[in-house]
PDB file of C-alpha atoms in Angstrom:
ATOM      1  CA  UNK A   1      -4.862  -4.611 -15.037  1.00  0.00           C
ATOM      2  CA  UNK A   2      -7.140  -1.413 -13.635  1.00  0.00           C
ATOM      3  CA  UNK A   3      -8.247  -0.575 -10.637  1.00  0.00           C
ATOM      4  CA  UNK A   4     -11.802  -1.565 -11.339  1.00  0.00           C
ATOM      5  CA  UNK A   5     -10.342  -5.211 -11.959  1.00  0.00           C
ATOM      6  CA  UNK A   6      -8.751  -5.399  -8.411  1.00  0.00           C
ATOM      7  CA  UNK A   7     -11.915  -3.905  -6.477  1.00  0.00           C
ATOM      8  CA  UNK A   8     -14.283  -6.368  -8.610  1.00  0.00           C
ATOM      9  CA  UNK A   9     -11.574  -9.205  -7.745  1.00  0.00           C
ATOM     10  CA  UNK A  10     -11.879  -8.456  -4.004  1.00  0.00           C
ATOM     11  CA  UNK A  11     -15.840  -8.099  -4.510  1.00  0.00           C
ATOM     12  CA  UNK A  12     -16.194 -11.688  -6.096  1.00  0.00           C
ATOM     13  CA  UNK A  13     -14.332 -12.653  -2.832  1.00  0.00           C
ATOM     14  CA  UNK A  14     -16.966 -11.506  -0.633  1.00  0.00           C
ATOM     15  CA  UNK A  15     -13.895  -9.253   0.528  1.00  0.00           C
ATOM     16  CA  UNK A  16     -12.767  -5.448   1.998  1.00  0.00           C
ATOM     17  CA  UNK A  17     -10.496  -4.375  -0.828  1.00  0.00           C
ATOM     18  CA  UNK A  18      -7.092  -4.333   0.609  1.00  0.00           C
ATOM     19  CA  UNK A  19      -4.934  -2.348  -1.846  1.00  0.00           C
ATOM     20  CA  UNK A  20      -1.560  -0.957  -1.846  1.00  0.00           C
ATOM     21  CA  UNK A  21      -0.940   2.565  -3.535  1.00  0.00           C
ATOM     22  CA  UNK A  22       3.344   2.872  -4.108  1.00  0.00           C
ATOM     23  CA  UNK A  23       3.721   6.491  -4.002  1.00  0.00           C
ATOM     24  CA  UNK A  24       7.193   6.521  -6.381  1.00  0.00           C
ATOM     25  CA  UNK A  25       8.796   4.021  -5.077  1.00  0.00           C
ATOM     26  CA  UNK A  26      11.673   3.381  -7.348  1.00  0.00           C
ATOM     27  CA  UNK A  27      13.782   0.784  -6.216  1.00  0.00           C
ATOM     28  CA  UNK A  28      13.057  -2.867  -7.888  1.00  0.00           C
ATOM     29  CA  UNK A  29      13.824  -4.468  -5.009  1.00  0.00           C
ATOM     30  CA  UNK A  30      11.432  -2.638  -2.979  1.00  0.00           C
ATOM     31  CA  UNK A  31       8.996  -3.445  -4.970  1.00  0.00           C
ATOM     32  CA  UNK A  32       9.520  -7.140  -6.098  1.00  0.00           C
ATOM     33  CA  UNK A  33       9.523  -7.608  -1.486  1.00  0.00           C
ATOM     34  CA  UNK A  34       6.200  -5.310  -1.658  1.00  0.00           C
ATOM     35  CA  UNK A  35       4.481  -7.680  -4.087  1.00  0.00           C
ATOM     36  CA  UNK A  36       5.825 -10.905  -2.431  1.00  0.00           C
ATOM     37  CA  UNK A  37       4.639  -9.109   1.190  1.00  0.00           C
ATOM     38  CA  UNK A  38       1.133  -8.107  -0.567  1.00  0.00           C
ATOM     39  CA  UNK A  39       0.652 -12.064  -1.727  1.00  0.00           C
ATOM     40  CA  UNK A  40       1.441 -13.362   1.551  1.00  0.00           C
ATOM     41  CA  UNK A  41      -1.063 -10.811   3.395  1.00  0.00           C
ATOM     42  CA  UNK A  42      -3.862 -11.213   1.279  1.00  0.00           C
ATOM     43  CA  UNK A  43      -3.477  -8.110  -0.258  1.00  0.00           C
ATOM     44  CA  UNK A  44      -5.724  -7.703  -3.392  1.00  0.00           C
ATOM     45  CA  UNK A  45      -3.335  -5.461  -6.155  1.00  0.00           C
ATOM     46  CA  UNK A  46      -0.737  -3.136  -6.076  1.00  0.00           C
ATOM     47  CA  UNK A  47      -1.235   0.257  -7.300  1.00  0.00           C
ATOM     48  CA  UNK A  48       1.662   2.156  -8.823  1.00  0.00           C
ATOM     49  CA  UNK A  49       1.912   5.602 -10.463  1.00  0.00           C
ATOM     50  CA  UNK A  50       3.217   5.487 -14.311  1.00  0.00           C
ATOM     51  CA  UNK A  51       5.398   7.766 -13.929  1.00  0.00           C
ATOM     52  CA  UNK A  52       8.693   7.805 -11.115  1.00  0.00           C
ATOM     53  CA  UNK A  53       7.525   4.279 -10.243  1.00  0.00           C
ATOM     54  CA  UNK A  54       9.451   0.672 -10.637  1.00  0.00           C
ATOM     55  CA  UNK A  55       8.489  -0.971 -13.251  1.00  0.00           C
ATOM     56  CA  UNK A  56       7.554  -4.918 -12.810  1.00  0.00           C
ATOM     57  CA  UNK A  57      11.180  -6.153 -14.269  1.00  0.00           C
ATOM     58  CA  UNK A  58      12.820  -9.019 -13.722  1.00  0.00           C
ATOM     59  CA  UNK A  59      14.454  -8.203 -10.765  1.00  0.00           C
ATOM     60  CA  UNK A  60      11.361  -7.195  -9.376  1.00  0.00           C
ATOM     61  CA  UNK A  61       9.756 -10.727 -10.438  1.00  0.00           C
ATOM     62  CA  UNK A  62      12.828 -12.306  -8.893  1.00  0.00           C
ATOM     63  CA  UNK A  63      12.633 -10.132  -5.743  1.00  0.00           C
ATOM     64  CA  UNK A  64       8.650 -11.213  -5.225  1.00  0.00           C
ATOM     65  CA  UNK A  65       9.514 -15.152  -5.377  1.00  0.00           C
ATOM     66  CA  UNK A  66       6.926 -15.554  -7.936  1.00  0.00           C
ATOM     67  CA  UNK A  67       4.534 -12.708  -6.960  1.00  0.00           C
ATOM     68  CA  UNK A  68       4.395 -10.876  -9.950  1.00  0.00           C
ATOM     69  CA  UNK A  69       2.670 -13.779 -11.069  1.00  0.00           C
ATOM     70  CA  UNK A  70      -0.478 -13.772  -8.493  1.00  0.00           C
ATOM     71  CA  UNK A  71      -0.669  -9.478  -6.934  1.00  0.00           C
ATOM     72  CA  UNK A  72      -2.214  -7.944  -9.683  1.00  0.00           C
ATOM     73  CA  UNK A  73      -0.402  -4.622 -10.127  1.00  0.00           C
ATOM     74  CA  UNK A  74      -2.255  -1.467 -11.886  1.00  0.00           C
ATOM     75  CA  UNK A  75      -0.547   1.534 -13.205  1.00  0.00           C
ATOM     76  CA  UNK A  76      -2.440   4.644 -13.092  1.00  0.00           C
ATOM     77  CA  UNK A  77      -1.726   8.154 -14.787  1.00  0.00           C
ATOM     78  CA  UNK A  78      -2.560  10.123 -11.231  1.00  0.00           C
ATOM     79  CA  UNK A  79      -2.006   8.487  -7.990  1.00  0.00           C
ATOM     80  CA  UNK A  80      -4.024  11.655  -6.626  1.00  0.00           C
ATOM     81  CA  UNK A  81      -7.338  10.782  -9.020  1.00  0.00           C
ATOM     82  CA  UNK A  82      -6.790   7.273  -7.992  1.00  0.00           C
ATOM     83  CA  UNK A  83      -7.635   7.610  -4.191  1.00  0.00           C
ATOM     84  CA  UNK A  84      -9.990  10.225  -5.407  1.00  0.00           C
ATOM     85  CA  UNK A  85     -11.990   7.032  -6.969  1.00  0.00           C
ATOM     86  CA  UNK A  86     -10.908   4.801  -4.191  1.00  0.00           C
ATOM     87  CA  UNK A  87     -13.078   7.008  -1.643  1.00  0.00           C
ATOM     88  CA  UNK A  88     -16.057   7.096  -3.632  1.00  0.00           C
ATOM     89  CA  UNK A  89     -16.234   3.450  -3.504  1.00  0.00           C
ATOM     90  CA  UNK A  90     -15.873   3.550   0.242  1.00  0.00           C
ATOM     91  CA  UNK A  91     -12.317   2.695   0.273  1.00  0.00           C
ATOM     92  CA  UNK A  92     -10.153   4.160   3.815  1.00  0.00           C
ATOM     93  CA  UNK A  93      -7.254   5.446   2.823  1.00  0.00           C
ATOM     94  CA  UNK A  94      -4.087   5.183   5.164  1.00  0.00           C
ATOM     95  CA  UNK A  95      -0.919   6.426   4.624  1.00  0.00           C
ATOM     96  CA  UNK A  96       2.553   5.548   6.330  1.00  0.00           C
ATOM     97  CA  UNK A  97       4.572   8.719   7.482  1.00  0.00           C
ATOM     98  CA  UNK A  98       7.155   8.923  10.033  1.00  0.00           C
ATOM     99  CA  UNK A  99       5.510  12.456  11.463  1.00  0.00           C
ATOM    100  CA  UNK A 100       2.122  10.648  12.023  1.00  0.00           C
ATOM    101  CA  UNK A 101       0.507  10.768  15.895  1.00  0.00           C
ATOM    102  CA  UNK A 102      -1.562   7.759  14.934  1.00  0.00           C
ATOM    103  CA  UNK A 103       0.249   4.404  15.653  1.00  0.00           C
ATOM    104  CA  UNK A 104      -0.001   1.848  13.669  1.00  0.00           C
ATOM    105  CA  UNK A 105      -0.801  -0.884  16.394  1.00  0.00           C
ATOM    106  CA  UNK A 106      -4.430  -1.467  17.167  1.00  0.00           C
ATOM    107  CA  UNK A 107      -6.091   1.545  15.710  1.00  0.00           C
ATOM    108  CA  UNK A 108      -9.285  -0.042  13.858  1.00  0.00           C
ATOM    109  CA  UNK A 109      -8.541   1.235  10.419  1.00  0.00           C
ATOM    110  CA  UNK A 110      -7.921  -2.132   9.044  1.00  0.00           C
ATOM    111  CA  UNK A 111     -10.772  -3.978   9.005  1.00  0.00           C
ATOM    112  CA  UNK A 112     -12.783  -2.109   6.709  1.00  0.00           C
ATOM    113  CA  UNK A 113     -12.295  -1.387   2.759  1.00  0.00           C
ATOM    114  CA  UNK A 114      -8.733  -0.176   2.905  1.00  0.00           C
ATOM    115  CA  UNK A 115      -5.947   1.444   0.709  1.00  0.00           C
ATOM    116  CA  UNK A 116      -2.536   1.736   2.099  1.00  0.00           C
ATOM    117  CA  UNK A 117      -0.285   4.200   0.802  1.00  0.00           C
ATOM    118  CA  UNK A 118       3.727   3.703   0.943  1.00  0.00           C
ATOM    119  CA  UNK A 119       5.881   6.942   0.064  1.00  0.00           C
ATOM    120  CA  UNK A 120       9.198   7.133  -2.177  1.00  0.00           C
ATOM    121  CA  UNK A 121      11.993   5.375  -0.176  1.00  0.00           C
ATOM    122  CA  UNK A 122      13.917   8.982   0.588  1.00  0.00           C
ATOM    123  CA  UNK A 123      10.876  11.506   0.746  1.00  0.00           C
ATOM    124  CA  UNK A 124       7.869   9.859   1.675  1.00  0.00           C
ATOM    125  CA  UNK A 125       4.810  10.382   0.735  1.00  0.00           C
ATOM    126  CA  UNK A 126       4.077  13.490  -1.944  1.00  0.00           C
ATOM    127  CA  UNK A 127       2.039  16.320   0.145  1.00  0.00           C
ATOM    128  CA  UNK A 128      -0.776  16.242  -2.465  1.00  0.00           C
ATOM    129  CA  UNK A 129      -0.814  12.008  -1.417  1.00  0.00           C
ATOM    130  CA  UNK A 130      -0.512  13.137   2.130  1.00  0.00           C
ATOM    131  CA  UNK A 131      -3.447  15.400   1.762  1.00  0.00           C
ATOM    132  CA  UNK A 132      -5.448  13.097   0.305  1.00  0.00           C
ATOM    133  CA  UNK A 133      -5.253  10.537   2.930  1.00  0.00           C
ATOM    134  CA  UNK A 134      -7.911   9.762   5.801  1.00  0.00           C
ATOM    135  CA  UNK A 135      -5.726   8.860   8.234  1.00  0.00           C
ATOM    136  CA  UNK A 136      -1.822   8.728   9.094  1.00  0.00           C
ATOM    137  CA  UNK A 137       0.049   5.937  10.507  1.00  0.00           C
ATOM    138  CA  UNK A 138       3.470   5.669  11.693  1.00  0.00           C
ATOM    139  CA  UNK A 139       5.325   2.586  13.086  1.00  0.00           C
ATOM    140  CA  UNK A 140       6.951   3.177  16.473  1.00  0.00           C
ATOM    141  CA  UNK A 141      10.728   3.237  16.829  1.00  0.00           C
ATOM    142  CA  UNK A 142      13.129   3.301  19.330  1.00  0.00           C
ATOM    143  CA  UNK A 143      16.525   3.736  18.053  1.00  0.00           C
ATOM    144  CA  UNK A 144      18.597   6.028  16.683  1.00  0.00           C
ATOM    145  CA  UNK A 145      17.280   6.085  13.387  1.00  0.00           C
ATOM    146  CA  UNK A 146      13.885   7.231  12.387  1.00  0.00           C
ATOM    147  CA  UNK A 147      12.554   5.143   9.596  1.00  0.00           C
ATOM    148  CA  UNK A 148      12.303   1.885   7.818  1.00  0.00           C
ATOM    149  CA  UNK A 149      13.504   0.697   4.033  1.00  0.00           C
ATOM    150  CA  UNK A 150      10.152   1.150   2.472  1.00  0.00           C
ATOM    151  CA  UNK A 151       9.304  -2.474   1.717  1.00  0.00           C
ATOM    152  CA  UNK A 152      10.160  -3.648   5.453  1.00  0.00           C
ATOM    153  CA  UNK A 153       7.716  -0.928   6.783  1.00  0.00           C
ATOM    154  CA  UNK A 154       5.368  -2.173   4.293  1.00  0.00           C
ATOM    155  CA  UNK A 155       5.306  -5.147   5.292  1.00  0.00           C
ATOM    156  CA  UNK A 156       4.956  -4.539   9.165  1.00  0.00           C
ATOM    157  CA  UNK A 157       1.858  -2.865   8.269  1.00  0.00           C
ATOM    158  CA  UNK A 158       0.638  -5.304   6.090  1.00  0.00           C
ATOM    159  CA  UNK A 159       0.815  -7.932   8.114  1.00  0.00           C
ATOM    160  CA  UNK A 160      -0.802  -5.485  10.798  1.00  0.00           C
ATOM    161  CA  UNK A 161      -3.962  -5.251   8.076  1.00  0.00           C
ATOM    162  CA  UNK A 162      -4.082  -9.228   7.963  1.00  0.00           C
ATOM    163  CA  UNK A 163      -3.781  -9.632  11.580  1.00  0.00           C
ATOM    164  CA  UNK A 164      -6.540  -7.026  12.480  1.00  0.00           C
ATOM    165  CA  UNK A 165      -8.639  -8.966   9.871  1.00  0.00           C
ATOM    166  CA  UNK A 166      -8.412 -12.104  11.240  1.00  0.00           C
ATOM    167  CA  UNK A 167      -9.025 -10.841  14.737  1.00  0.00           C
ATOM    168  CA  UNK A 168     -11.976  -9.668  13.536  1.00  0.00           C
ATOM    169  CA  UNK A 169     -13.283 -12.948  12.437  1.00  0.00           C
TER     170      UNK A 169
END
């Protein structure tokens, strides 16, 4: 699967692209519940660098109940020249980081043509990713701890992208 599969997919919907770019997340788990989150949002493909990246496994098909099997996933040499592409074809690009001002709550980003970009599960999101984003996001917490597993803060703001888009309709 490549990129210009997913965008064409969401095009013969008569729908904004909503992608997810996995900035090295390496945990199978993480991203079998990413790809199971993604179906259940609407999400039109997961995009994953080659390299420092899950692969789709059979844990990971176990962990996504089946998802593997409907969330196109494309693996891309540079996760950099990806959202390079992504822009030119009008795509937002949003990333999650825990130093963000922007909240993630009822900002107006989703609607649109949108990628949203999850960082490693112990670093983030690369600063080259970080650069390359439009906008930063960050969930708002409360306790004593200062960030989510990866695929649970995925999923808030995916469900955040469907719920915006249906709000909107």
């Amino acid at each position: 699967m490549e990129v210009e599969d997913i965008l064409a997919a969401a095009k013969a919907k008569n729908e904004h692209p909503f992608l997810i770019l996995l900035d090295e997340i390496e945990d199978p788990h993480n991203l079998g519940s990413i790809l199971r989150t993604a179906d259940c949002t609407g999400a039109h493909g997961v995009i994953v660098p080659k390299r420092r990246s899950a692969a789709v496994t059979v844990t990971v098909s176990k962990t996504s109940a089946g998802a593997v099997e409907y969330v196109p996933v494309a693996r891309v040499s540079n996760l950099g020249q990806t959202i390079d592409r992504l822009k030119e074809e009008g795509v937002w690009v949003v990333g999650t980081d825990v130093t963000a001002h922007e909240g993630v709550f009822g900002n107006g980003v989703f609607t649109g043509p949108v990628a949203l970009v999850i960082g490693n599960e112990n670093k983030g999101m690369g600063r080259l990713i970080r650069e390359k984003c439009d906008v930063l996001i960050k969930l708002p917490m409360q306790g004593q701890i200062n960030s989510l597993n990866a695929s649970v803060a995925a999923g808030v703001v995916m469900y955040e992208v469907l719920r915006s888009r249906q709000a909107q309709e």
